[in-house]
Short mmCIF file of C-alpha atoms in Angstrom, two decimals:
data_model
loop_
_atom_site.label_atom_id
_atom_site.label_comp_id
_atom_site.label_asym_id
_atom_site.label_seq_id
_atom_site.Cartn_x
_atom_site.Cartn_y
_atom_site.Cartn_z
CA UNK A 205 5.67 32.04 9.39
CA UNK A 206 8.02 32.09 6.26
CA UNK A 207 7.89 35.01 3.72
CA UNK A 208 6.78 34.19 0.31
CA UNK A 209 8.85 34.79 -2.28
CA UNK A 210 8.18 38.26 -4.45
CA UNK A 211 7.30 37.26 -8.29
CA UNK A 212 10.24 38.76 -9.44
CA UNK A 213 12.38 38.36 -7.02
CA UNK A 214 15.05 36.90 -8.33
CA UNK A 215 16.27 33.22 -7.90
CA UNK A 216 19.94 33.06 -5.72
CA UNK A 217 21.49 31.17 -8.79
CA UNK A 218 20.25 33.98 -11.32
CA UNK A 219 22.13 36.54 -9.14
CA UNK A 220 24.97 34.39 -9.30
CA UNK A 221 25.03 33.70 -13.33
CA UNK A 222 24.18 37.90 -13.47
CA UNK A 223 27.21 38.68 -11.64
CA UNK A 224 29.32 36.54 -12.76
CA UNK A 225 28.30 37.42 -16.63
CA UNK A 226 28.89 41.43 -15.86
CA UNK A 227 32.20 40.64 -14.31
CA UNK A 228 33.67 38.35 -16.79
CA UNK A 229 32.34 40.96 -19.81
CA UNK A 230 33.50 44.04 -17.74
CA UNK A 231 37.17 41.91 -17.77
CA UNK A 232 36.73 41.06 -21.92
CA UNK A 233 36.09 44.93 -21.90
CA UNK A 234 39.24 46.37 -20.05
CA UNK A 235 41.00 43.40 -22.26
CA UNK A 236 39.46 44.71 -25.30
CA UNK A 237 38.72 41.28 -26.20
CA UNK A 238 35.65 42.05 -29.02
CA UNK A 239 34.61 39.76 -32.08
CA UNK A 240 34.09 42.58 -34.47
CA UNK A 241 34.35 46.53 -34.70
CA UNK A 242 31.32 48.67 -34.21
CA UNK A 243 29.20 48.90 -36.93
CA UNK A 244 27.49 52.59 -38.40
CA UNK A 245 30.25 54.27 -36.35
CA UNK A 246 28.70 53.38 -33.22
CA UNK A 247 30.82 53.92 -30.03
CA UNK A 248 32.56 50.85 -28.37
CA UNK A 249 31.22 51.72 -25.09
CA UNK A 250 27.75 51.05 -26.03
CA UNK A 251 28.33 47.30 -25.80
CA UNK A 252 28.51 47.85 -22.08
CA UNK A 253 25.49 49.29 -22.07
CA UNK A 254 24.38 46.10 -23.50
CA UNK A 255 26.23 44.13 -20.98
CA UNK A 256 24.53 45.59 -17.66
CA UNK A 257 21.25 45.35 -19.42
CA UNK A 258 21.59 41.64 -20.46
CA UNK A 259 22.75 40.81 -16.79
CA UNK A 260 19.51 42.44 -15.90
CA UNK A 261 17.81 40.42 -17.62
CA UNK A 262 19.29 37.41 -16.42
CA UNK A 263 17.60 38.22 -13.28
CA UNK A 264 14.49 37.64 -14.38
CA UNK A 265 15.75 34.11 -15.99
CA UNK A 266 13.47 31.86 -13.67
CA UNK A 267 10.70 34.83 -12.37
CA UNK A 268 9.63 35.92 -15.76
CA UNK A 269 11.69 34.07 -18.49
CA UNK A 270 9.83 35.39 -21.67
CA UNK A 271 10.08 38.79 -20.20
CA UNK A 272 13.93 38.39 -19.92
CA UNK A 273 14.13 36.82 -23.24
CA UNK A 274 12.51 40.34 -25.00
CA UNK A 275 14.73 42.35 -23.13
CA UNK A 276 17.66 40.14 -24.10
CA UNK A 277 17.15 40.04 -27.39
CA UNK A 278 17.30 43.54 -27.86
CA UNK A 279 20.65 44.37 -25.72
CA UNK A 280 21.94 41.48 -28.33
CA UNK A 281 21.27 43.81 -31.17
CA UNK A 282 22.68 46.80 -29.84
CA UNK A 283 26.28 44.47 -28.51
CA UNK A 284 26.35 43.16 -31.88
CA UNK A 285 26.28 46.78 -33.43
CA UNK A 286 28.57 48.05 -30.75
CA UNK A 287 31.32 44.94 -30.88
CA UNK A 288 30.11 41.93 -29.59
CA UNK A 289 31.38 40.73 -26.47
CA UNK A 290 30.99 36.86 -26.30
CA UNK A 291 29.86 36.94 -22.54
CA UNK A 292 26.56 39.11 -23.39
CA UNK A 293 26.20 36.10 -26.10
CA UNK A 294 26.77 33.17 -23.70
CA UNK A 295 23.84 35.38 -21.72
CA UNK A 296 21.55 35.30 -24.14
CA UNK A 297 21.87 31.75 -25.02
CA UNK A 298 21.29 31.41 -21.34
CA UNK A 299 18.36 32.88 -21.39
CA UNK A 300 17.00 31.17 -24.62
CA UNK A 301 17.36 28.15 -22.97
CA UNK A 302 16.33 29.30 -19.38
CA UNK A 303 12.73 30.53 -21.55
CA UNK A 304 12.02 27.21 -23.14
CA UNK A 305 12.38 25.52 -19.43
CA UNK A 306 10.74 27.41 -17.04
CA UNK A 307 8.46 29.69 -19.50
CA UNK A 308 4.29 28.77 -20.08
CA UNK A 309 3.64 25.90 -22.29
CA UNK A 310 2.82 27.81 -25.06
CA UNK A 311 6.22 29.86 -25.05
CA UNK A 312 7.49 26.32 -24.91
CA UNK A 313 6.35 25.26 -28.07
CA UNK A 314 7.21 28.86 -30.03
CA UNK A 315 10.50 29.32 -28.83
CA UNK A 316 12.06 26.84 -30.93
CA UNK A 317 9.78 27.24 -33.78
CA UNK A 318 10.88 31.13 -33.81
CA UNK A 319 14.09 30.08 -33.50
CA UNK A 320 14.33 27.92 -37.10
CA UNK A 321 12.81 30.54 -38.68
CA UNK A 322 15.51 33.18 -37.58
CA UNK A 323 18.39 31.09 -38.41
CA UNK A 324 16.72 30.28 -41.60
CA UNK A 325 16.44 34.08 -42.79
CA UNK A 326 20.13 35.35 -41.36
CA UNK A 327 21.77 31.98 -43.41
CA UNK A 328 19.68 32.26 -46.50
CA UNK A 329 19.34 35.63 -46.91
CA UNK A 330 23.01 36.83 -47.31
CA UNK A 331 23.90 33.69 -48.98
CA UNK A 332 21.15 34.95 -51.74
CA UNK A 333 21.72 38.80 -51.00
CA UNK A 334 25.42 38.66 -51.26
CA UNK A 335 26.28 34.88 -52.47
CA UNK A 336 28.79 34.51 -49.76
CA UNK A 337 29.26 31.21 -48.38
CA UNK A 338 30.41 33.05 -45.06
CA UNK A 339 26.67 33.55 -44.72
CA UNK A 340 26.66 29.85 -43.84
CA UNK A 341 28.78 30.15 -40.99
CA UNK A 342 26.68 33.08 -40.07
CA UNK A 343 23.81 30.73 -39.92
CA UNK A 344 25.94 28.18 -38.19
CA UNK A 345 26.65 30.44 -35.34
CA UNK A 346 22.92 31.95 -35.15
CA UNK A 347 21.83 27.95 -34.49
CA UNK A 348 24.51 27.57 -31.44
CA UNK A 349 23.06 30.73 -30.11
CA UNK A 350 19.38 29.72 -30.19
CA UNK A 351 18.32 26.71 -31.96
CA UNK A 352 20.78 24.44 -29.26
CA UNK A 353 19.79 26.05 -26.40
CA UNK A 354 16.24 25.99 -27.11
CA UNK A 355 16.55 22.09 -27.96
CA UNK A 356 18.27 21.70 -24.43
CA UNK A 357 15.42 23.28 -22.89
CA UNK A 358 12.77 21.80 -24.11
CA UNK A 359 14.33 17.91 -23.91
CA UNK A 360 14.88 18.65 -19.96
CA UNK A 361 11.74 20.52 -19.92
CA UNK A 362 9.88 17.18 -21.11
CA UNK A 363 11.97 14.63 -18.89
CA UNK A 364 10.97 17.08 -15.77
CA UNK A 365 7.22 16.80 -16.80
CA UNK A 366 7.52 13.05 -17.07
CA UNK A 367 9.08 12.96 -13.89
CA UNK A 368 6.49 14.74 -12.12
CA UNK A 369 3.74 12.94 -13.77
CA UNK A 370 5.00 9.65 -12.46
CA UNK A 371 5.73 11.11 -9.06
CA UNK A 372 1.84 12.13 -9.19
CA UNK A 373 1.16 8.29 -10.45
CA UNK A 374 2.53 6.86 -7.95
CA UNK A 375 1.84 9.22 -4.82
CA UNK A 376 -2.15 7.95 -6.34
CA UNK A 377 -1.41 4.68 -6.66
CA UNK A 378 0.08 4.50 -2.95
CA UNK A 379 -2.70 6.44 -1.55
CA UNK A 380 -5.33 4.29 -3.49
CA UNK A 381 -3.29 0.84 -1.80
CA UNK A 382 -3.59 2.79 1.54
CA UNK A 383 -7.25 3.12 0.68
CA UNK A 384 -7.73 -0.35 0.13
CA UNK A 385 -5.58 -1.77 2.47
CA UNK A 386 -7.87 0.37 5.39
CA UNK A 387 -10.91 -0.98 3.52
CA UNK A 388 -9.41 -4.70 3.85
CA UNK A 389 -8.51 -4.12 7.20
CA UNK A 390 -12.29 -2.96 8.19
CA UNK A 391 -13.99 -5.63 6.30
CA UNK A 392 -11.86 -8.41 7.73
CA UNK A 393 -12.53 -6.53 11.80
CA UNK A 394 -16.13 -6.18 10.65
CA UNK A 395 -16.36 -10.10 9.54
CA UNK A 396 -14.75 -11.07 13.26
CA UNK A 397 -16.91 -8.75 14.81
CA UNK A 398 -19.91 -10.90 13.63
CA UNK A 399 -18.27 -13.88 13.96
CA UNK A 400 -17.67 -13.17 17.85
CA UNK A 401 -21.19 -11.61 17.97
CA UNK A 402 -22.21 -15.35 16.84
CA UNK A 403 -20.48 -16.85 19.91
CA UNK A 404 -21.17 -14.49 22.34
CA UNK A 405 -24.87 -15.20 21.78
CA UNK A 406 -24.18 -18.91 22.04
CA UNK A 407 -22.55 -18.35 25.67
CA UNK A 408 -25.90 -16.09 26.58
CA UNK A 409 -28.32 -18.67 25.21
CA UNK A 410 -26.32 -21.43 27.47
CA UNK A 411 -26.71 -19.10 30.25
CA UNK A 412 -30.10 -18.41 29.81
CA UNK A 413 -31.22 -22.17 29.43
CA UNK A 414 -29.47 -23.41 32.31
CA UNK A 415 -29.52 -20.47 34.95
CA UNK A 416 -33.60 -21.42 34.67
CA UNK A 417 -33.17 -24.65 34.63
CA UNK A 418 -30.74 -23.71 38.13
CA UNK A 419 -33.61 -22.04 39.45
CA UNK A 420 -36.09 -24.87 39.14
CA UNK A 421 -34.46 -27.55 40.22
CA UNK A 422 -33.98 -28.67 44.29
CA UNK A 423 -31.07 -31.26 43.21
CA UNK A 424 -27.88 -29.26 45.15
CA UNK A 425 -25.30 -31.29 42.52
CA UNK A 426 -27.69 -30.40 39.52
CA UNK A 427 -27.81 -26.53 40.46
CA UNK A 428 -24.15 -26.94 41.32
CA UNK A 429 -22.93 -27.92 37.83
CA UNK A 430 -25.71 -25.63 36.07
CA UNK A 431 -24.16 -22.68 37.86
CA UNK A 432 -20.52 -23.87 37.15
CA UNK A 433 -21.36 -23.88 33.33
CA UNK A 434 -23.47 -20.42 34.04
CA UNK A 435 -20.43 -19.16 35.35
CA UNK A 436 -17.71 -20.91 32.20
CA UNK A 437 -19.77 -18.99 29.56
CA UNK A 438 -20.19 -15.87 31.62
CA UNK A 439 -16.32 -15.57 31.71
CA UNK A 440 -16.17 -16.94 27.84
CA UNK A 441 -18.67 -14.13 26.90
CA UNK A 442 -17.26 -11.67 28.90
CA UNK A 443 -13.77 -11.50 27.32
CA UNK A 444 -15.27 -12.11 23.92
CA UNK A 445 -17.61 -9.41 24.13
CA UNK A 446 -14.52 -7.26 24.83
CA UNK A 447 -13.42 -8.85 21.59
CA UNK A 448 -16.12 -7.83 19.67
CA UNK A 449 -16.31 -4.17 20.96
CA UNK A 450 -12.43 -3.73 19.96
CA UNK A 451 -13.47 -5.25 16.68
CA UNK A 452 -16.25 -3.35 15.50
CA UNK A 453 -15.78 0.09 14.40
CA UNK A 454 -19.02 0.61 12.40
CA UNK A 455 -22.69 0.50 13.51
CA UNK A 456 -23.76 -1.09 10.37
CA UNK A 457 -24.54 -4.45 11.27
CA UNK A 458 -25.95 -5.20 7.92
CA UNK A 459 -24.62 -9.09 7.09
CA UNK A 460 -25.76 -11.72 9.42
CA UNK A 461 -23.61 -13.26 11.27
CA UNK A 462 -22.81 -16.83 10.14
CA UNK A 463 -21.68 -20.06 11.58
CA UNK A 464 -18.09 -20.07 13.40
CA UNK A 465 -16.03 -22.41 11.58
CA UNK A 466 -13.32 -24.94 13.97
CA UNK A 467 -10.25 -26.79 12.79
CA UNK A 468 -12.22 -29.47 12.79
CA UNK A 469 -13.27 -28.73 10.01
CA UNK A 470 -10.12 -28.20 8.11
CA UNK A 471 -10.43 -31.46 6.46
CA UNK A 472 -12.97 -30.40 4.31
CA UNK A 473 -11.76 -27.16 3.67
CA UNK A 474 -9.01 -29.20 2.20
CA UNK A 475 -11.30 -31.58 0.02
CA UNK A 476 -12.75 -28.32 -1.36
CA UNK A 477 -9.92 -26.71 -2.14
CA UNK A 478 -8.79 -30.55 -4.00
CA UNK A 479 -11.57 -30.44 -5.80
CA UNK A 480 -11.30 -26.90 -7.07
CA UNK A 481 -7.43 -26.75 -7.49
CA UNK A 482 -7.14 -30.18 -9.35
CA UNK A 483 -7.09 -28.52 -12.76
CA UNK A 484 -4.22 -26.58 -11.68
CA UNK A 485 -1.94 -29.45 -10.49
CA UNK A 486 -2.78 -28.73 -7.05
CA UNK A 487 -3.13 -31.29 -4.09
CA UNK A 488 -3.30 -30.58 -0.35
CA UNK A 489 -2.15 -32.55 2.67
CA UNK A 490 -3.10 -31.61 6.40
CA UNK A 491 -0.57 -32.35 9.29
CA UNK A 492 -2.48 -32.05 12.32
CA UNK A 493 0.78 -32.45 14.88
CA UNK A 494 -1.01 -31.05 18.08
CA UNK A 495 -1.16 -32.55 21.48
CA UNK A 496 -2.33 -31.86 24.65
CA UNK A 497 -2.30 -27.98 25.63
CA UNK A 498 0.88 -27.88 28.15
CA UNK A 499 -0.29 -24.91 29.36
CA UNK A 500 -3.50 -26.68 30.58
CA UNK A 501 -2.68 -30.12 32.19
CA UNK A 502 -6.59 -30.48 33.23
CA UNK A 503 -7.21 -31.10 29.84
CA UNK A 504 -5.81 -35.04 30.16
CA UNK A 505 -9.07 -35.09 32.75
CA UNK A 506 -11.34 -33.82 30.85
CA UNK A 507 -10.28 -36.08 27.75
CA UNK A 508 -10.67 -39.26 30.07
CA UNK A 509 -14.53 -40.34 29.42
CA UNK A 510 -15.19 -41.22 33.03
CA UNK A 511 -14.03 -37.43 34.09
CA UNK A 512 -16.51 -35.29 35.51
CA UNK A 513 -17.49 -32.29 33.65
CA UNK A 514 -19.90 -29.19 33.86
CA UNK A 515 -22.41 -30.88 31.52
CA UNK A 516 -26.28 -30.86 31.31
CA UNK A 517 -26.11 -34.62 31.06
CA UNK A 518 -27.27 -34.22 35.15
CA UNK A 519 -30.11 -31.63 34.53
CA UNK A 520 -33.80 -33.09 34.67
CA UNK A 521 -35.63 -34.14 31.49
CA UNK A 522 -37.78 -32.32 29.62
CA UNK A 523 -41.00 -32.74 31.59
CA UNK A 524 -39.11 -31.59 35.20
CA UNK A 525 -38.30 -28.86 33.90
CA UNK A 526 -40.73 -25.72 34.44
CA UNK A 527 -43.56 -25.25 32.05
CA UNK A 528 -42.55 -23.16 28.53
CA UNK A 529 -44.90 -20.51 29.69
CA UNK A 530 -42.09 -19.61 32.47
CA UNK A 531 -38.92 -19.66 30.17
CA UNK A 532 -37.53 -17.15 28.53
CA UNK A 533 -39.61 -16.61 24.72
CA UNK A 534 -37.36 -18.18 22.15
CA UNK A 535 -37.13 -14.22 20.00
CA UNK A 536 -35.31 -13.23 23.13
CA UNK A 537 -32.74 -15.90 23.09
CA UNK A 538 -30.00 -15.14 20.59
CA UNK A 539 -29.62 -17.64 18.36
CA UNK A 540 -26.92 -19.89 18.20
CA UNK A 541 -23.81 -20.85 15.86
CA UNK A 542 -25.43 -23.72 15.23
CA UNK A 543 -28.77 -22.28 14.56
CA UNK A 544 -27.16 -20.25 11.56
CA UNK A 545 -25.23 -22.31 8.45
CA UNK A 546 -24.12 -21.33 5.27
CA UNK A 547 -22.19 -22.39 2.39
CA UNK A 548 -20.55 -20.46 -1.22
CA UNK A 549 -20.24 -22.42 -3.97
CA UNK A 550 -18.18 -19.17 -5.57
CA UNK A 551 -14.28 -19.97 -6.59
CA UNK A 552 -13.04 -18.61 -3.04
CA UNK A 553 -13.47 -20.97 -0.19
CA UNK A 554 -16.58 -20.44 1.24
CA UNK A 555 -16.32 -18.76 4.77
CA UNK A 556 -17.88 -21.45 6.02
CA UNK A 557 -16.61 -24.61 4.51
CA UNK A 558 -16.39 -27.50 7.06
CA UNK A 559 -17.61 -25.50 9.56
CA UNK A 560 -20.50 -28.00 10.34
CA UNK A 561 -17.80 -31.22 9.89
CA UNK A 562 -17.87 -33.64 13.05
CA UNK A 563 -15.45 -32.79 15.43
CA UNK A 564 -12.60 -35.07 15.14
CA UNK A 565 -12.10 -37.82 18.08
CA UNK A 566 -10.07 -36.80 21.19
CA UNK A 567 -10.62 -33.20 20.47
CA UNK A 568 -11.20 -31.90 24.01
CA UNK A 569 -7.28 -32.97 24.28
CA UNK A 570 -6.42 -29.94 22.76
CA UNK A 571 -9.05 -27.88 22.64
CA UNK A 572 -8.39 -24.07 22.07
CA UNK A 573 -9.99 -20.83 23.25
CA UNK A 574 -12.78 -19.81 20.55
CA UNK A 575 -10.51 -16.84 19.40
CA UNK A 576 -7.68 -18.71 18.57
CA UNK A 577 -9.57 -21.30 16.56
CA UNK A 578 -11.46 -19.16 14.80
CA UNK A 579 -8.08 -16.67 13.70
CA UNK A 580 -6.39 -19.97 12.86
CA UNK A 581 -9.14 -21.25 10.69
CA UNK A 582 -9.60 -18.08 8.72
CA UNK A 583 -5.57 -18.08 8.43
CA UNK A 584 -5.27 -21.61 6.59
CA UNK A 585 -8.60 -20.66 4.61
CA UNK A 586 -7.15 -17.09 3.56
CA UNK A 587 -3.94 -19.24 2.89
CA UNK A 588 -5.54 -21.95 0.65
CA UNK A 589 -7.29 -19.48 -1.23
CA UNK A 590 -4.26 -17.73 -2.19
CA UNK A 591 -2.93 -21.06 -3.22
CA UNK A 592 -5.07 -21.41 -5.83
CA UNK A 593 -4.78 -18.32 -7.08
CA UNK A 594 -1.05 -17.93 -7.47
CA UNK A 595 0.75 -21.27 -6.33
CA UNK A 596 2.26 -23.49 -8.75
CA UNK A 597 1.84 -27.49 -9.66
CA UNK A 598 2.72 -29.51 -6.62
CA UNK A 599 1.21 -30.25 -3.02
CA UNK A 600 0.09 -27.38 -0.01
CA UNK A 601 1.05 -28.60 2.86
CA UNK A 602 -0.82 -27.34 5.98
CA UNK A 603 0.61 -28.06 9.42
CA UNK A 604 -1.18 -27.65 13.34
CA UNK A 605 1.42 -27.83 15.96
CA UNK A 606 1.23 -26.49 19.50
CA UNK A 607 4.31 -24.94 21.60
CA UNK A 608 6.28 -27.47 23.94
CA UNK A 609 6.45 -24.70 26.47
CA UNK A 610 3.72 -21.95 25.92
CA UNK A 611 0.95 -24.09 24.57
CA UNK A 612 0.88 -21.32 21.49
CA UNK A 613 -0.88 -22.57 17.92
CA UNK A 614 1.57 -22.20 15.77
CA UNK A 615 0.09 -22.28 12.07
CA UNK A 616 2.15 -23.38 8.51
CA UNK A 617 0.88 -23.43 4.87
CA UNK A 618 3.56 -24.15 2.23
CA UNK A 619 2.33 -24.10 -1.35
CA UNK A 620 5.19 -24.17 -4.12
CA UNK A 621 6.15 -20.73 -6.60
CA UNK A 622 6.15 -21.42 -10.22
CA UNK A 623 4.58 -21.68 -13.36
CA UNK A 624 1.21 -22.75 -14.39
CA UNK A 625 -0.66 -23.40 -17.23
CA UNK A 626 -3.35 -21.67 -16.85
CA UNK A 627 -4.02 -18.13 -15.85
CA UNK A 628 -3.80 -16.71 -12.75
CA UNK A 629 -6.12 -14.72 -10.73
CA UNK A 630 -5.15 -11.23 -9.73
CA UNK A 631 -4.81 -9.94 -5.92
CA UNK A 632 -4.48 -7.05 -4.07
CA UNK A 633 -2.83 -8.15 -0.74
CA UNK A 634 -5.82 -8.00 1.17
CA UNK A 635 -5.55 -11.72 2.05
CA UNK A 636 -1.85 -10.46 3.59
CA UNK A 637 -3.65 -7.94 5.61
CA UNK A 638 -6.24 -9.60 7.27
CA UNK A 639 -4.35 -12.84 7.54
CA UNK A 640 -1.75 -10.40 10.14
CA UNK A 641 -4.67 -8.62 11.35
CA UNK A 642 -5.79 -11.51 12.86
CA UNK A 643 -2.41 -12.70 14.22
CA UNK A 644 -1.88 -9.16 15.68
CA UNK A 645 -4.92 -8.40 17.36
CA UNK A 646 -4.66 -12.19 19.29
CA UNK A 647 -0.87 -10.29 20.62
CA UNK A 648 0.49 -13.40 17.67
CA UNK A 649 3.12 -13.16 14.95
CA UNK A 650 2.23 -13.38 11.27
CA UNK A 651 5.10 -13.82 8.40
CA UNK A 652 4.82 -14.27 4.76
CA UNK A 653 6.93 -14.63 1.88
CA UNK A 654 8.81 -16.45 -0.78
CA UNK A 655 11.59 -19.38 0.22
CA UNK A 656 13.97 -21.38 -1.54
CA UNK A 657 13.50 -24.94 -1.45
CA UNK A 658 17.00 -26.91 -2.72
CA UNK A 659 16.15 -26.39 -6.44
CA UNK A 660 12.28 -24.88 -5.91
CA UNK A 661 11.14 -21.65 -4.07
CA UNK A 662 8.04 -22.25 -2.21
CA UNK A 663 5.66 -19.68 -0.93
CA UNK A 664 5.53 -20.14 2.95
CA UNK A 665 2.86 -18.83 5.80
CA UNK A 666 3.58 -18.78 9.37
CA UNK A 667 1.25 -17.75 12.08
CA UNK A 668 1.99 -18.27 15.96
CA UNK A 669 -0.96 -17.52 17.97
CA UNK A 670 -0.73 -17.48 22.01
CA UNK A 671 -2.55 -19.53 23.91
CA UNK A 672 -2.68 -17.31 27.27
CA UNK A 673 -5.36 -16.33 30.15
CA UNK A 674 -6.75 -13.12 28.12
CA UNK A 675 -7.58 -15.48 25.36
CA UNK A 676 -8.80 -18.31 27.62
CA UNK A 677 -11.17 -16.53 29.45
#
């Protein structure tokens, strides 16, 4: 454990200027360098006696300034009395200057003032007393001495207080953008987290529904393709539940969860975001270039409309099936994302917007794992909304495209960087952050940042999100 240091223990480069001041007077001494005879008779060797004491106090230059500066001032009477030896001066102005800097506040703001009003008296009183205009070099010299080291002190003493209050600034201001971007992160886990609670029920409810209907029925194909969906959303909810527990880190559960939005729906977002960015110059253009997954060639079979699926379209009707009194109660059935809808009409794009839009045609040809979907959606919606916050005049393009070789989603929103007329809204980043917390926690990239475009700069966002078995299943 290290030692603290003593109060008045002295500083290293105190002992250094003490030293060095009693050597280079004891050398002025031997020399018998002085600026003026003893006065009253006094003997010389009394201004050595000033010398040691004034290097004493120079110890105490940075421990106890004010202290240094009494005892100081008093071996500079007795030097000047005894012959003055211009090293136990340069001391004293040392220490003038050392008491404005590291001395209290107060001492700070008397110093100086005490220091006027001594030059004033020793230049205007000879000059009256004894109307000798050597008095004004008198006072000349008594400024050097103390009124200029005294400024010194107190202009570096200010510039080191400014300093440290805007190292205190910003050491707040970074821990308050920690604070938020935590609190960003949390929300935007927290809103997954409900929005994978939302699915997960939907796989349970379709479990539910057809493992009775499985249990009722004698048709071997029937209970053959009810258990092979039983056993698609089993596997669905599994790894989304998984999902969901990584997700959540709060028991709070206070917002409901809401209907999970598809890229279906991105047209809409789009005519929303038209509608509310029009006044800014803004237009939007979607450029939906996927394909079939490559990573899933089974897909082409399940696009064709003659392919045989896992569908209910086999089960029973209504009156085969068992009487309600031996299903499950519909309060123990979660409900479903369709069940639950929603809609903002506030200046952000609601969280929901073209989440209930038809599903485009051919969309089981590249249909993506729930996850993946969802993360995308919220990316371009995140994006958009930042686009009409800070984007200039001109068109946001968004682009879908899939990997040639690993079937990833790869995600692009380009809005243009300028100018606009009216204001724009402020932000925090916390778009940023959730936008790469979602990449990350699919194992995705994320990037973000200004461009130059020939003569423009555009603002571009790039997402890549895998399309592998952990976010299949």
């Amino acid at each position: 454990m290290p030692r603290s240091r003593s109060p008045f223990r002295p500083h290293e480069h105190d002992v250094l200027f003490s030293v060095g001041g009693l050597l280079a007077g004891l050398l002025l001494y031997a020399l018998d360098l002085r600026n003026s005879p003893a006065a009253f008779g006094l003997p010389g060797w009394l201004s050595l006696v000033a010398l040691f004491v004034m290097s004493g106090a120079e110890l105490l230059r940075r421990t106890a300034p004010q202290l240094g500066l009494t005892i100081a001032t008093c071996a500079l009477a007795l030097d000047i009395l005894s012959g003055t030896l211009v090293t136990t001066v340069l001391m004293f102005s040392d220490l003038v200057y050392a008491a404005v800097l590291y001395g209290s506040p107060q001492a700070a703001r008397r110093i100086p003032r005490d220091c006027y009003l001594i030059t004033a008296l020793i230049t205007v009183g000879p000059l009256v007393g004894f109307r000798d205009s050597a008095a004004l070099l008198l006072g000349f010299a008594t400024a050097m001495i103390t009124i200029v080291p005294a400024w010194t002190g107190a202009i570096i003493r200010t510039h080191r207080e400014a300093a440290q209050a805007a190292r205190i600034e910003a050491e707040r201001t970074a821990l308050l953008a920690e604070l938020d971007r935590r609190e960003a992160v949390a929300a935007e886990r927290a809103r997954m987290a409900r929005e994978l609670h939302d699915m997960v029920a939907g796989h349970l409810s379709a479990i539910a529904i057809h493992s009775t209907a499985a249990l009722s029925l004698g048709d071997p194909k029937a209970t053959h393709e009810a258990l092979g969906v039983i056993r698609e959303n089993s596997v669905q909810g599994l790894a989304e539940m998984r999902r969901l527990i990584g997700l959540l880190r709060d028991a709070s559960g206070g917002a409901e969860p809401t209907a999970v939005p598809t890229l279906d729906g991105l047209s809409a977002l789009l005519a929303r975001a038209e509608r509310i960015g029009a006044d800014n110059g803004l237009s939007f253009a979607l450029h939906d270039e996927r394909g079939a997954d490559p990573a899933r060639p089974d897909q082409a079979r399940a696009a064709a409309p003659d392919a045989p699926r896992p569908t209910t379209a086999a089960l029973p009707p209504t009156a085969d099936l068992p009487p309600a009194a031996d299903l499950p109660p519909a309060a123990d059935l979660p409900a479903t994302a369709a069940e639950r809808t929603g809609a903002s009409a506030a200046p952000r794009l609601a969280p929901n917007a073209g989440a209930d839009a038809a599903p485009a045609a051919g969309a089981d040809a590249h249909a993506l794992p729930a996850p993946v979907e969802l993360a995308a959606y919220r990316i371009v919606q995140e994006a958009l909304t930042n686009a009409l916050k800070h984007a200039g005049p001109g068109q946001v393009r968004v682009r879908l495209s899939r990997g040639a070789e690993d079937g990833a989603l790869r995600v692009e929103v380009v809005s243009p960087l300028g100018d606009r007329d009216g204001p724009r809204a402020p932000g925090a980043g916390a778009g940023l952050v959730g936008m790469r917390e979602r990449a990350t926690l699919l194992g995705g990239e994320f990037e973000a940042g200004p461009e130059p475009a020939g003569r423009d700069r555009i603002w571009r966002v790039r997402a890549v999100l895998p399309v592998d078995e952990e976010t299949r299943s």
